[in-house]
Tab-separated table of C-alpha atoms (C1' of nucleotides) in Angstrom:
chain	number	residue	atom	x	y	z
A	5	MET	CA	24.234	163.610	-6.375
A	6	GLY	CA	25.368	163.318	-9.372
A	7	ARG	CA	28.857	164.171	-11.042
A	8	PRO	CA	30.398	167.595	-9.995
A	9	PRO	CA	30.288	170.466	-12.587
A	10	CYS	CA	32.343	170.268	-15.231
A	11	CYS	CA	33.309	173.847	-15.562
A	12	ASP	CA	32.283	177.184	-14.629
A	13	LYS	CA	30.564	179.501	-17.347
A	14	GLU	CA	31.993	182.636	-16.414
A	15	GLY	CA	35.613	183.008	-17.222
A	16	VAL	CA	34.749	180.529	-20.509
A	17	LYS	CA	36.910	182.319	-23.562
A	18	LYS	CA	35.298	181.524	-26.305
A	19	GLY	CA	35.859	181.723	-30.259
A	20	PRO	CA	39.221	181.136	-32.370
A	21	TRP	CA	42.002	178.957	-30.500
A	22	THR	CA	45.620	180.214	-30.689
A	23	PRO	CA	48.932	178.979	-31.335
A	24	GLU	CA	49.389	179.049	-27.554
A	25	GLU	CA	46.229	177.268	-26.694
A	26	ASP	CA	46.892	175.034	-29.772
A	27	ILE	CA	50.464	174.033	-27.830
A	28	ILE	CA	48.406	173.076	-24.508
A	29	LEU	CA	46.001	170.903	-25.533
A	30	VAL	CA	48.366	169.008	-27.165
A	31	SER	CA	50.640	168.733	-24.765
A	32	TYR	CA	48.529	167.763	-23.093
A	33	VAL	CA	46.575	165.161	-23.977
A	34	GLN	CA	50.551	164.238	-25.770
A	35	ASP	CA	51.060	162.740	-21.596
A	36	HIS	CA	47.769	162.505	-20.669
A	37	GLY	CA	46.115	160.880	-23.767
A	38	PRO	CA	42.328	162.531	-24.885
A	39	GLY	CA	39.469	161.887	-23.009
A	40	ASN	CA	38.629	162.816	-19.203
A	41	TRP	CA	37.863	166.545	-21.256
A	42	ARG	CA	36.485	167.966	-17.837
A	43	ALA	CA	39.856	167.477	-16.099
A	44	VAL	CA	41.025	169.734	-19.064
A	45	PRO	CA	40.695	173.130	-18.238
A	46	ALA	CA	41.415	172.675	-14.402
A	47	LYS	CA	44.679	170.752	-15.455
A	48	THR	CA	45.684	173.013	-18.097
A	49	GLY	CA	44.867	176.239	-17.018
A	50	LEU	CA	43.007	176.561	-20.300
A	51	MET	CA	40.071	179.423	-19.736
A	52	ARG	CA	37.848	176.868	-22.227
A	53	CYS	CA	34.892	174.679	-21.548
A	54	SER	CA	35.743	170.950	-21.649
A	55	LYS	CA	33.665	170.393	-25.287
A	56	SER	CA	35.588	173.069	-26.931
A	57	CYS	CA	38.730	171.933	-25.654
A	58	ARG	CA	37.229	168.428	-26.681
A	59	LEU	CA	35.918	169.256	-30.079
A	60	ARG	CA	39.337	171.426	-31.145
A	61	TRP	CA	41.038	168.088	-30.533
A	62	THR	CA	38.522	166.081	-33.051
A	63	ASN	CA	38.562	168.617	-35.182
A	64	TYR	CA	41.526	169.822	-35.632
A	65	LEU	CA	44.051	168.864	-33.376
A	66	ARG	CA	44.338	164.862	-33.792
A	67	PRO	CA	46.925	163.698	-35.598
A	68	GLY	CA	46.388	161.874	-38.473
A	69	ILE	CA	43.427	164.069	-40.099
A	70	ARG	CA	43.933	165.256	-43.667
A	71	ARG	CA	42.808	169.310	-44.313
A	72	GLY	CA	42.489	170.595	-48.038
A	73	ASN	CA	40.755	169.448	-50.768
A	74	PHE	CA	38.570	166.347	-51.496
A	75	SER	CA	39.108	163.914	-53.737
A	76	ASP	CA	36.692	163.206	-56.551
A	77	ARG	CA	37.353	159.468	-54.791
A	78	GLU	CA	36.040	160.800	-51.340
A	79	GLU	CA	33.600	163.152	-52.800
A	80	LYS	CA	31.817	160.163	-54.695
A	81	LEU	CA	31.858	158.661	-51.482
A	82	ILE	CA	30.729	160.844	-49.511
A	83	VAL	CA	27.726	161.220	-51.953
A	84	HIS	CA	27.185	157.404	-51.560
A	85	LEU	CA	26.947	157.323	-48.088
A	86	GLN	CA	24.971	160.402	-47.700
A	87	ALA	CA	22.213	158.997	-50.272
A	88	LEU	CA	22.908	155.839	-47.827
A	89	LEU	CA	22.590	156.989	-44.450
A	90	GLY	CA	21.465	159.970	-44.461
A	91	ASN	CA	23.333	162.975	-42.533
A	92	ARG	CA	24.650	161.073	-39.905
A	93	TRP	CA	28.334	162.611	-40.843
A	94	ALA	CA	30.063	160.371	-37.837
A	95	ALA	CA	28.569	157.332	-39.275
A	96	ILE	CA	30.030	159.084	-42.019
A	97	ALA	CA	33.158	160.000	-41.408
A	98	SER	CA	33.929	156.917	-39.978
A	99	TYR	CA	35.126	155.386	-43.514
A	100	LEU	CA	37.128	158.407	-44.186
A	101	PRO	CA	38.912	158.014	-41.260
A	102	GLU	CA	41.462	161.110	-42.703
A	103	ARG	CA	38.422	163.199	-42.218
A	104	THR	CA	36.285	164.436	-40.057
A	105	ASP	CA	32.793	165.038	-39.623
A	106	ASN	CA	32.527	168.635	-38.888
A	107	ASP	CA	35.405	168.902	-42.570
A	108	ILE	CA	31.883	166.180	-44.608
A	109	LYS	CA	29.681	167.977	-42.665
A	110	ASN	CA	31.028	171.434	-44.074
A	111	TYR	CA	32.025	170.496	-47.774
A	112	TRP	CA	29.028	168.338	-47.972
A	113	ASN	CA	26.612	171.456	-47.060
A	114	THR	CA	29.024	173.828	-48.910
A	115	HIS	CA	30.162	172.320	-52.068
A	116	LEU	CA	27.930	168.618	-52.634
A	117	LYS	CA	24.698	169.965	-51.964
A	118	LYS	CA	24.962	173.181	-53.977
A	119	LYS	CA	25.877	170.242	-56.934
A	120	LEU	CA	23.834	168.334	-55.889
A	121	GLU	CA	20.898	171.123	-56.518
A	122	ARG	CA	22.392	172.648	-59.476
A	123	ALA	CA	23.077	168.829	-62.027
A	124	THR	CA	19.416	168.429	-60.175
A	125	CYS	CA	17.801	171.807	-62.045
A	126	THR	CA	20.233	171.319	-64.880
A	127	ALA	CA	19.101	167.937	-65.297
A	128	ALA	CA	16.633	167.436	-67.948
A	129	PRO	CA	18.764	169.355	-70.956
A	130	PRO	CA	22.030	168.870	-70.776
A	131	PRO	CA	24.287	172.137	-69.698
A	132	PRO	CA	26.874	172.813	-71.840
A	133	LYS	CA	28.247	174.212	-68.664
A	134	LYS	CA	32.618	174.523	-67.682
A	135	GLU	CA	31.828	173.264	-64.680
A	136	PHE	CA	30.402	170.047	-65.414
A	137	ALA	CA	32.593	169.172	-67.580
A	138	TYR	CA	35.125	167.750	-65.353
A	139	LYS	CA	33.152	165.721	-63.820
A	140	GLY	CA	31.391	161.843	-64.970
A	141	GLN	CA	27.778	161.218	-66.162
A	142	TRP	CA	26.983	159.566	-62.817
A	143	GLU	CA	27.240	162.498	-60.721
A	144	ARG	CA	24.026	164.186	-62.839
A	145	ARG	CA	22.963	161.064	-62.766
A	146	LEU	CA	22.717	160.412	-59.260
A	147	GLN	CA	21.671	163.890	-58.050
A	148	THR	CA	19.029	164.068	-60.786
A	149	ASP	CA	17.228	161.434	-58.643
A	150	ILE	CA	18.455	161.688	-55.403
A	151	ASN	CA	15.327	161.942	-52.511
A	152	LEU	CA	13.769	158.582	-55.076
A	153	ALA	CA	17.162	156.596	-54.160
A	154	ARG	CA	16.625	157.811	-50.310
A	155	ARG	CA	12.864	156.578	-50.029
A	156	ALA	CA	14.120	153.437	-52.076
A	157	LEU	CA	16.683	152.981	-49.486
A	158	ARG	CA	13.581	153.196	-46.887
A	159	GLU	CA	11.553	151.065	-48.767
A	160	ALA	CA	14.051	148.340	-49.378
A	161	LEU	CA	15.465	148.675	-45.176
A	162	THR	CA	11.749	148.008	-44.798
A	163	VAL	CA	11.216	144.317	-43.346
A	164	ASP	CA	8.135	143.355	-42.487
A	165	GLY	CA	7.419	146.516	-40.161
A	166	THR	CA	10.855	145.467	-37.931
A	167	MET	CA	12.817	148.031	-39.374
A	168	SER	CA	12.562	151.958	-38.901
A	169	THR	CA	12.372	153.312	-42.130
A	170	SER	CA	14.326	155.802	-41.114
A	171	PRO	CA	17.607	155.169	-40.503
A	172	ALA	CA	18.401	157.866	-38.732
A	173	ALA	CA	15.350	156.028	-36.230
A	174	TYR	CA	17.499	152.973	-35.559
A	175	ARG	CA	16.903	153.105	-32.026
A	176	ASN	CA	18.372	149.495	-31.118
A	177	PRO	CA	22.081	149.939	-31.268
A	178	ALA	CA	22.327	146.135	-32.670
A	179	ASP	CA	20.036	147.566	-35.751
A	180	TYR	CA	22.188	150.147	-36.754
A	181	ALA	CA	25.054	148.405	-36.670
A	182	LEU	CA	23.567	145.857	-38.666
A	183	SER	CA	22.994	147.987	-41.456
A	184	ALA	CA	26.444	149.951	-40.963
A	185	HIS	CA	27.942	146.558	-41.825
A	186	ASN	CA	26.456	145.594	-44.738
A	187	ILE	CA	26.765	149.234	-45.648
A	188	SER	CA	30.645	148.733	-45.051
A	189	ARG	CA	30.480	145.213	-46.759
A	190	MET	CA	28.565	146.881	-50.301
A	191	LEU	CA	31.562	149.497	-50.174
A	192	ASP	CA	34.032	147.199	-50.005
A	193	GLY	CA	32.962	145.530	-52.297
A	194	TRP	CA	32.936	148.438	-54.487
A	195	ALA	CA	36.486	149.363	-53.496
A	196	LEU	CA	37.363	146.408	-54.004
A	197	GLY	CA	36.216	146.925	-57.789
A	198	LYS	CA	37.727	150.099	-58.107
A	199	PRO	CA	39.742	150.376	-61.454
A	200	ALA	CA	43.451	149.665	-60.732
A	201	GLY	CA	45.158	152.441	-59.208
A	202	ALA	CA	41.934	154.935	-57.701
A	203	GLY	CA	40.904	154.119	-54.664
A	204	VAL	CA	40.967	155.451	-51.092
A	205	SER	CA	43.552	157.940	-50.953
A	206	ASN	CA	45.232	155.049	-48.343
A	207	PRO	CA	43.635	151.600	-49.526
A	208	SER	CA	44.736	150.695	-45.739
A	209	ALA	CA	42.536	153.522	-44.684
A	210	ALA	CA	39.568	151.413	-45.845
A	211	ASP	CA	40.103	148.503	-43.572
A	212	SER	CA	40.979	150.960	-40.650
A	213	ALA	CA	38.019	152.856	-41.058
A	214	SER	CA	36.315	149.458	-41.054
A	215	ALA	CA	38.442	148.704	-37.975
A	216	SER	CA	37.593	151.740	-35.848
A	217	SER	CA	34.340	151.140	-36.116
A	218	SER	CA	34.234	147.817	-34.676
A	219	GLU	CA	31.495	148.910	-32.925
A	220	LEU	CA	29.322	149.371	-36.266
A	221	THR	CA	30.922	146.493	-38.335
A	222	ASP	CA	33.553	143.560	-38.376
A	223	CYS	CA	33.266	143.519	-41.827
A	224	SER	CA	37.499	144.973	-42.280
A	225	SER	CA	38.824	141.731	-42.574
A	226	SER	CA	36.625	140.504	-44.728
A	227	SER	CA	37.859	139.325	-48.631
A	228	ALA	CA	35.924	139.964	-51.723
A	229	SER	CA	34.442	136.425	-52.528
A	230	ASN	CA	33.703	135.776	-48.956
A	231	CYS	CA	31.699	139.275	-48.945
A	232	ALA	CA	27.992	139.883	-49.831
A	233	ALA	CA	28.258	142.371	-52.534
A	234	PRO	CA	28.529	140.368	-55.150
A	235	ALA	CA	25.302	138.702	-54.229
A	236	LEU	CA	23.740	142.518	-53.200
A	237	TRP	CA	24.634	143.913	-56.511
A	238	SER	CA	23.242	141.184	-58.438
A	239	SER	CA	19.815	140.963	-56.335
A	240	LEU	CA	19.690	145.653	-56.746
A	241	LEU	CA	20.381	144.589	-60.552
A	242	GLY	CA	17.316	141.882	-60.754
A	243	CYS	CA	19.761	139.910	-62.179
A	244	GLN	CA	20.286	135.703	-62.188
A	245	SER	CA	24.459	135.737	-62.487
A	246	ASN	CA	26.520	134.015	-59.808
A	247	ALA	CA	28.576	135.549	-57.736
A	248	ALA	CA	31.478	134.572	-59.248
A	249	ALA	CA	30.176	136.919	-62.356
A	250	ALA	CA	28.704	139.400	-60.380
A	251	ASP	CA	32.279	139.821	-58.135
A	252	GLU	CA	33.282	140.386	-61.697
A	253	GLU	CA	31.262	143.594	-61.989
A	254	MET	CA	32.045	147.656	-60.855
A	255	PRO	CA	29.562	147.817	-57.544
A	256	LEU	CA	29.607	151.619	-58.144
A	257	SER	CA	28.271	151.037	-61.388
A	258	ALA	CA	25.570	148.887	-59.918
A	259	LEU	CA	25.202	150.730	-56.946
A	260	GLU	CA	24.366	153.868	-59.200
A	261	SER	CA	21.885	152.203	-61.138
A	262	TRP	CA	20.205	151.062	-57.453
A	263	LEU	CA	20.169	154.673	-56.914
A	264	LEU	CA	18.062	155.455	-60.545
A	265	LEU	CA	15.652	152.923	-59.826
A	266	ASP	CA	12.265	153.957	-61.099
A	267	ASP	CA	9.282	153.642	-58.703
A	268	SER	CA	6.898	152.567	-61.716
A	269	THR	CA	9.221	150.057	-62.869
A	270	ASP	CA	8.438	145.973	-62.810
A	271	GLN	CA	12.273	146.539	-63.157
A	272	SER	CA	13.114	148.825	-60.420
A	273	ALA	CA	10.571	146.559	-58.389
A	274	ALA	CA	11.963	143.244	-59.272
A	275	ALA	CA	15.064	144.636	-57.685
A	276	ARG	CA	14.233	145.472	-54.400
A	277	GLU	CA	12.088	142.316	-53.762
A	278	GLY	CA	15.379	140.176	-55.236
A	279	LEU	CA	16.694	142.611	-52.442
A	280	LEU	CA	14.433	141.906	-49.545
A	281	ARG	CA	14.502	138.119	-50.818
A	282	ASN	CA	18.159	137.397	-50.800
A	283	TYR	CA	20.363	140.178	-48.864
A	284	PRO	CA	19.829	139.778	-44.821
A	285	PHE	CA	19.545	142.885	-43.117
B	9	DA	C1'	40.189	201.743	-55.497
B	10	DA	C1'	36.148	200.976	-52.533
B	11	DT	C1'	32.629	198.674	-51.607
B	12	DT	C1'	29.270	194.468	-51.827
B	13	DT	C1'	28.686	189.817	-52.356
B	14	DC	C1'	29.820	185.712	-52.027
B	15	DG	C1'	32.616	180.575	-50.395
B	16	DT	C1'	35.090	178.519	-46.927
B	17	DC	C1'	34.887	176.344	-42.016
B	18	DA	C1'	35.465	176.691	-37.429
B	19	DA	C1'	33.517	177.435	-33.473
B	20	DC	C1'	29.714	177.124	-30.597
B	21	DC	C1'	24.256	175.607	-29.428
B	22	DG	C1'	21.336	172.802	-28.069
B	23	DC	C1'	19.800	168.278	-27.805
B	24	DC	C1'	20.312	163.224	-26.773
B	25	DG	C1'	22.179	158.969	-24.611
B	26	DT	C1'	24.896	157.088	-21.087
B	27	DG	C1'	26.941	156.011	-16.404
B	28	DA	C1'	28.725	158.552	-12.540
B	29	DG	C1'	27.492	159.362	-7.887
C	9	DC	C1'	16.055	155.104	-8.621
C	10	DC	C1'	16.839	159.940	-9.837
C	11	DT	C1'	19.929	163.704	-10.896
C	12	DC	C1'	22.656	165.458	-13.655
C	13	DA	C1'	27.616	166.088	-16.522
C	14	DC	C1'	29.626	164.120	-19.781
C	15	DG	C1'	30.665	162.685	-24.496
C	16	DG	C1'	28.480	162.709	-29.117
C	17	DC	C1'	26.370	164.227	-32.544
C	18	DG	C1'	24.149	167.458	-36.048
C	19	DG	C1'	22.486	171.875	-37.203
C	20	DT	C1'	24.231	176.110	-37.521
C	21	DT	C1'	26.490	180.517	-36.709
C	22	DG	C1'	30.017	184.276	-37.607
C	23	DA	C1'	34.558	185.900	-39.020
C	24	DC	C1'	37.635	186.061	-42.750
C	25	DG	C1'	39.182	186.401	-47.353
C	26	DA	C1'	38.081	185.967	-51.901
C	27	DA	C1'	35.589	187.288	-56.286
C	28	DA	C1'	32.271	190.792	-58.482
C	29	DT	C1'	30.719	195.228	-58.791
DNA sequence: AATTTCGTCAACCGCCGTGAG
DNA sequence: CCTCACGGCGGTTGACGAAAT
């Protein structure tokens, strides 16, 4: 009954991979393709468990992975997505196809989280620290109220109690797909509103990211005009501008504004009502 | 120069959903 | 229908190098 055991625990090697092991693994994947990890140790002679082989491939050896410094835009994208999705690194990574979820998680834990905390602590009197000299205002403003933003998001996503208040609790894949679909549309709108010359490192990457997560979104082929993002932005901002006008705006600034919504203001409440009314989650 | 502290990141651990048998 | 390995995910650890003392 059940499947045969994956690999014996005895004799399984742990720790850093050697170049020789990498070569063996890459050769195997080139010949057989990724997958069926259970067979890898047996067929290659690697003294690693299947899980370790899969991890090594997906996080390090897989082609198309970009290592090294994250660009400002990647940084911002991660911050936005983290605010929207929480610590769903795999979902976040689907929007940065050149980065692994592990990389993004590490970068968040070692860089961005600390940066957010510092900015939050020092938000009141603007610190003359050179550390922030090269960063825009958006980060401090966003970080100052990041928790509030996340709470507001959860509230905004709650429709008649039919959807969980926690994105992490989308047990129904369709619910999550809807959510991710909408986020993808937001980001599409954002990317389309970027200044000329700026953008994701590889403009087609954003599309391929959406496409690669086809289970999550089908918006990869959407143009700006048939995307619902403009309506979302205008509803988020509580303005009754038409879609064409909203289309002209920089969605990032709109997202910032929304993330900075203050629970106590009428405007924020109206903005969220607008979201619920106009945006069909 | 030696030691300690800090930052980074690859890898591991444990849990969960899925599906083969 | 049940069991349990697989594959995937997020959290955490620990080795290593850099910076500070």
